[in-house]
mmCIF file of C-alpha atoms in Angstrom:
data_model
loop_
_atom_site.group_PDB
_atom_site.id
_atom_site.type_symbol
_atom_site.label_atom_id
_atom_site.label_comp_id
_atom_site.label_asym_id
_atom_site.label_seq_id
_atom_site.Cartn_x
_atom_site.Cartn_y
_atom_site.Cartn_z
ATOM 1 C CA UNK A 18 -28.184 -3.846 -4.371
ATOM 2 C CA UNK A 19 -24.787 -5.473 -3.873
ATOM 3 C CA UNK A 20 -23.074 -5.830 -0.348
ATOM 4 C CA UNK A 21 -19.281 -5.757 0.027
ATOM 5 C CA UNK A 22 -17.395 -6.038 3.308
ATOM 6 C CA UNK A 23 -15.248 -2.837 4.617
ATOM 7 C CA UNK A 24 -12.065 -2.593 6.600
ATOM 8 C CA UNK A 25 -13.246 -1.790 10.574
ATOM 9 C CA UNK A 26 -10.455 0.040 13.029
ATOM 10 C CA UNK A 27 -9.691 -3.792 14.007
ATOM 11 C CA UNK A 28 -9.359 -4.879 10.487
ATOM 12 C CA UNK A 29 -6.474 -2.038 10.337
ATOM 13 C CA UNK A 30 -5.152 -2.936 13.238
ATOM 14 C CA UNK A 31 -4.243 -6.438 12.490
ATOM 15 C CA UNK A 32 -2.617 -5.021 8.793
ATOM 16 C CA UNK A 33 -0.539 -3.041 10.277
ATOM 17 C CA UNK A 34 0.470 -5.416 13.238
ATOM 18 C CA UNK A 35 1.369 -7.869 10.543
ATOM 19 C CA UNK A 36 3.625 -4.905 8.156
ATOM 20 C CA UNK A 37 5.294 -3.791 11.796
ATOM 21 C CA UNK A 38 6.195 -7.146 12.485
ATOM 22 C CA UNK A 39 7.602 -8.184 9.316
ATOM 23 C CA UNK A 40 9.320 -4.594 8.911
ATOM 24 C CA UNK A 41 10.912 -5.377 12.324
ATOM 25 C CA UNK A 42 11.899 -9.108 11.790
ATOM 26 C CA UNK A 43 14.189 -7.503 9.358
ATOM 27 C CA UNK A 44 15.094 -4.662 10.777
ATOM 28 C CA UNK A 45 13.564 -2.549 8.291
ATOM 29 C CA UNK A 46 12.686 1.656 9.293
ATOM 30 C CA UNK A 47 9.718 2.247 7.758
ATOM 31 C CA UNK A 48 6.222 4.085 7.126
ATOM 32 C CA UNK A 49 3.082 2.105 6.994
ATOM 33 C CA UNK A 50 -0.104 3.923 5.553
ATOM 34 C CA UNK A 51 -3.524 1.717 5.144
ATOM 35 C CA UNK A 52 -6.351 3.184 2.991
ATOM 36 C CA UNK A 53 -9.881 2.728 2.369
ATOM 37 C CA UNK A 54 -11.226 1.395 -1.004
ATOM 38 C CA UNK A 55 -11.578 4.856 -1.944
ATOM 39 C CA UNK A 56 -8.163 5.664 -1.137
ATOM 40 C CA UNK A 57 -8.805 7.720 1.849
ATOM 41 C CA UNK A 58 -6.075 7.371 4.770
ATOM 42 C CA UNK A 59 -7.416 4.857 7.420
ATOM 43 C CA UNK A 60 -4.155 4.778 9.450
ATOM 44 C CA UNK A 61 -0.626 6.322 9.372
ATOM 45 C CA UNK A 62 2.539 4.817 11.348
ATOM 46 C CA UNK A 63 6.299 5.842 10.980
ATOM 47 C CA UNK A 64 8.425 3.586 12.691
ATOM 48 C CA UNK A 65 11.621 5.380 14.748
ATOM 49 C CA UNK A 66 14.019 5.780 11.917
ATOM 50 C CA UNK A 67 12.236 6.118 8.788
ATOM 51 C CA UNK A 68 12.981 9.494 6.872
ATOM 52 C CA UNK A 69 9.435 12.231 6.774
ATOM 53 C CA UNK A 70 8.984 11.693 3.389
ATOM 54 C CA UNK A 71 8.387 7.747 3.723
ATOM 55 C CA UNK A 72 4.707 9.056 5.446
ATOM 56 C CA UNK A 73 4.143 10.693 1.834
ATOM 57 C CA UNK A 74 5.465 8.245 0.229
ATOM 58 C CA UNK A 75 3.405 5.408 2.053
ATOM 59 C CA UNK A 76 0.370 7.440 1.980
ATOM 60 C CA UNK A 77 0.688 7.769 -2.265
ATOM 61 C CA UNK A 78 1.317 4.077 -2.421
ATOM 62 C CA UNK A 79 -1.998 3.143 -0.484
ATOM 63 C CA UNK A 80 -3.790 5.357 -2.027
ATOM 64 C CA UNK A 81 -2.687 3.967 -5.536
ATOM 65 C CA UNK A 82 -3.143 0.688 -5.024
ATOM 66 C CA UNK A 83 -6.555 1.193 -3.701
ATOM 67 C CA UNK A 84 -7.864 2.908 -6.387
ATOM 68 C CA UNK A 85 -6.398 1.168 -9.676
ATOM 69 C CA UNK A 86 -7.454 -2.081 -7.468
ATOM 70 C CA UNK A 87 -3.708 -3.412 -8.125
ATOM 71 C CA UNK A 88 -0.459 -3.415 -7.081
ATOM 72 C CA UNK A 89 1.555 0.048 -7.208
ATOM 73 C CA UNK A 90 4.184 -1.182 -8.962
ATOM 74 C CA UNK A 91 2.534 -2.666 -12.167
ATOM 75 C CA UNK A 92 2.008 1.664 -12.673
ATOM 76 C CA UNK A 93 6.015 1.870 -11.901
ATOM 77 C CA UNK A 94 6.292 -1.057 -14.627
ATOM 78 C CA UNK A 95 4.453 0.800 -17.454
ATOM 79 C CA UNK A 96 6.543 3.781 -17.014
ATOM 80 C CA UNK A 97 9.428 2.268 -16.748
ATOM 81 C CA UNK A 98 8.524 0.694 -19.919
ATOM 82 C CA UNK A 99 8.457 3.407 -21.881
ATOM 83 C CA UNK A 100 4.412 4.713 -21.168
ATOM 84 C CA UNK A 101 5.539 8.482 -20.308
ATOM 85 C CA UNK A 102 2.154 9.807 -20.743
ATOM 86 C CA UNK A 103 1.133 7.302 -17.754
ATOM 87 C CA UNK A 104 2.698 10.591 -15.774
ATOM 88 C CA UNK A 105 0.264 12.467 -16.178
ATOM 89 C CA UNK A 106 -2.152 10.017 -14.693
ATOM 90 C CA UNK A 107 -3.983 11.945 -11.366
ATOM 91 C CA UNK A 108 -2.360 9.061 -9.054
ATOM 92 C CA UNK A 109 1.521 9.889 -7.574
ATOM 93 C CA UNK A 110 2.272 6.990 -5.677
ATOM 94 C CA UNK A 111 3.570 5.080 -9.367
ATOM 95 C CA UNK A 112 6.202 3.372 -7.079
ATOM 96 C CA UNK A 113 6.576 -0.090 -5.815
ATOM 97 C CA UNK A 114 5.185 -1.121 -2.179
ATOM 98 C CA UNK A 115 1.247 -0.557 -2.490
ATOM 99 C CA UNK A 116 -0.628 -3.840 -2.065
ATOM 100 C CA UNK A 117 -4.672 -3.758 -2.379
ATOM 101 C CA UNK A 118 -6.031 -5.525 0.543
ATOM 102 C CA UNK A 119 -8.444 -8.161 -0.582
ATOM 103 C CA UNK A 120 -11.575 -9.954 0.769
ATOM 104 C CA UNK A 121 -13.843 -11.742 -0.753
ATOM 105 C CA UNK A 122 -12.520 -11.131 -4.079
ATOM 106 C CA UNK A 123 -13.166 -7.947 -3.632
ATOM 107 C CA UNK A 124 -10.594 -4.376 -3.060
ATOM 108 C CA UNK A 125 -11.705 -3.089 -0.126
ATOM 109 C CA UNK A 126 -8.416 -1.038 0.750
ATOM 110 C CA UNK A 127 -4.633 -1.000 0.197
ATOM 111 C CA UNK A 128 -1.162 -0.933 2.429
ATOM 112 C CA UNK A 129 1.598 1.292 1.101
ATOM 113 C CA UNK A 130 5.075 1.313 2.800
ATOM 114 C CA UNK A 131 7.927 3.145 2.270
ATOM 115 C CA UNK A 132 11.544 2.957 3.690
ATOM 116 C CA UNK A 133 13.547 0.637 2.349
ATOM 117 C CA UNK A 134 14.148 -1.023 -0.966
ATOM 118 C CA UNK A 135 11.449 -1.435 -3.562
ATOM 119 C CA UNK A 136 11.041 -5.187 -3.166
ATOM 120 C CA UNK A 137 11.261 -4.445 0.780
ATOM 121 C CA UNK A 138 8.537 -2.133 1.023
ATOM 122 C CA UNK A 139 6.699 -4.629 -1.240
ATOM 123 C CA UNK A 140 7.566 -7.543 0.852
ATOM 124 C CA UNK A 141 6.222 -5.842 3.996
ATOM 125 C CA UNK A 142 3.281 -4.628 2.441
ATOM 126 C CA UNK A 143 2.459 -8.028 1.422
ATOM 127 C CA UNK A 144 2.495 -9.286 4.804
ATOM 128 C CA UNK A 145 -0.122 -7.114 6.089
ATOM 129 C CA UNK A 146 -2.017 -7.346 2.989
ATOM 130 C CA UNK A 147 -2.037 -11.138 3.847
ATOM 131 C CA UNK A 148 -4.051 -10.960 7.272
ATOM 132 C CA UNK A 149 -7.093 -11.713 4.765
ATOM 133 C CA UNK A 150 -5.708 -13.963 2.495
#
């Protein structure tokens, strides 16, 4: 039987101190959702500002990333690409800003944000995706 490591309630904790303080070094209103390797919300935080629909959003792009084991926006690539029938695909967070959270070589969850820019919500993402790197 193979082992893998999971994300503890401290592991989450330090993601999303790392997003919130990269989404606030630039000023940057935004929603940060973590998720489990299974895609299952782990943790949910709207900073003041950010618009409802960024906790959606957020959510859509964790989940994602966590299960296709990549990056949200190589799905927002293919469609934009010309793949149409990637639509129809049971994921709907095809957008940039979901980053799988890696240790070990191995997925063991994803950050999605959502707020801002594409390459902003990426860039924040990133950072708390980093905490393992």
């Amino acid at each position: 039987m193979k082992s893998k490591p999971v994300l503890t309630q401290s592991d989450v904790a330090r993601v999303l101190d790392a997003a919130r303080a990269e989404a606030t070094a630039n000023g940057w209103a935004v929603t940060l959702a973590v998720a489990d390797d299974g895609g299952h919300l782990l943790a949910l935080e709207r900073l003041d500002g950010c618009a409802p629909v960024g906790a959606y959003i957020a959510t859509e792009k964790a989940r994602t990333s966590a299960l296709g084991r990549r990056e949200s926006k190589g799905y927002e690539d293919m469609v934009n690409k010309g793949r149409f029938a990637f639509l129809s695909a049971p994921l709907s967070g095809l957008l940039e800003g979901g980053v799988p959270i890696v240790v070990e070589g191995q997925v063991v969850g994803a950050i999605g944000v959502s707020g801002v820019k594409p390459e902003q919500d990426a860039q924040v993402a990133k950072a708390g995706a980093s905490v393992f790197a």
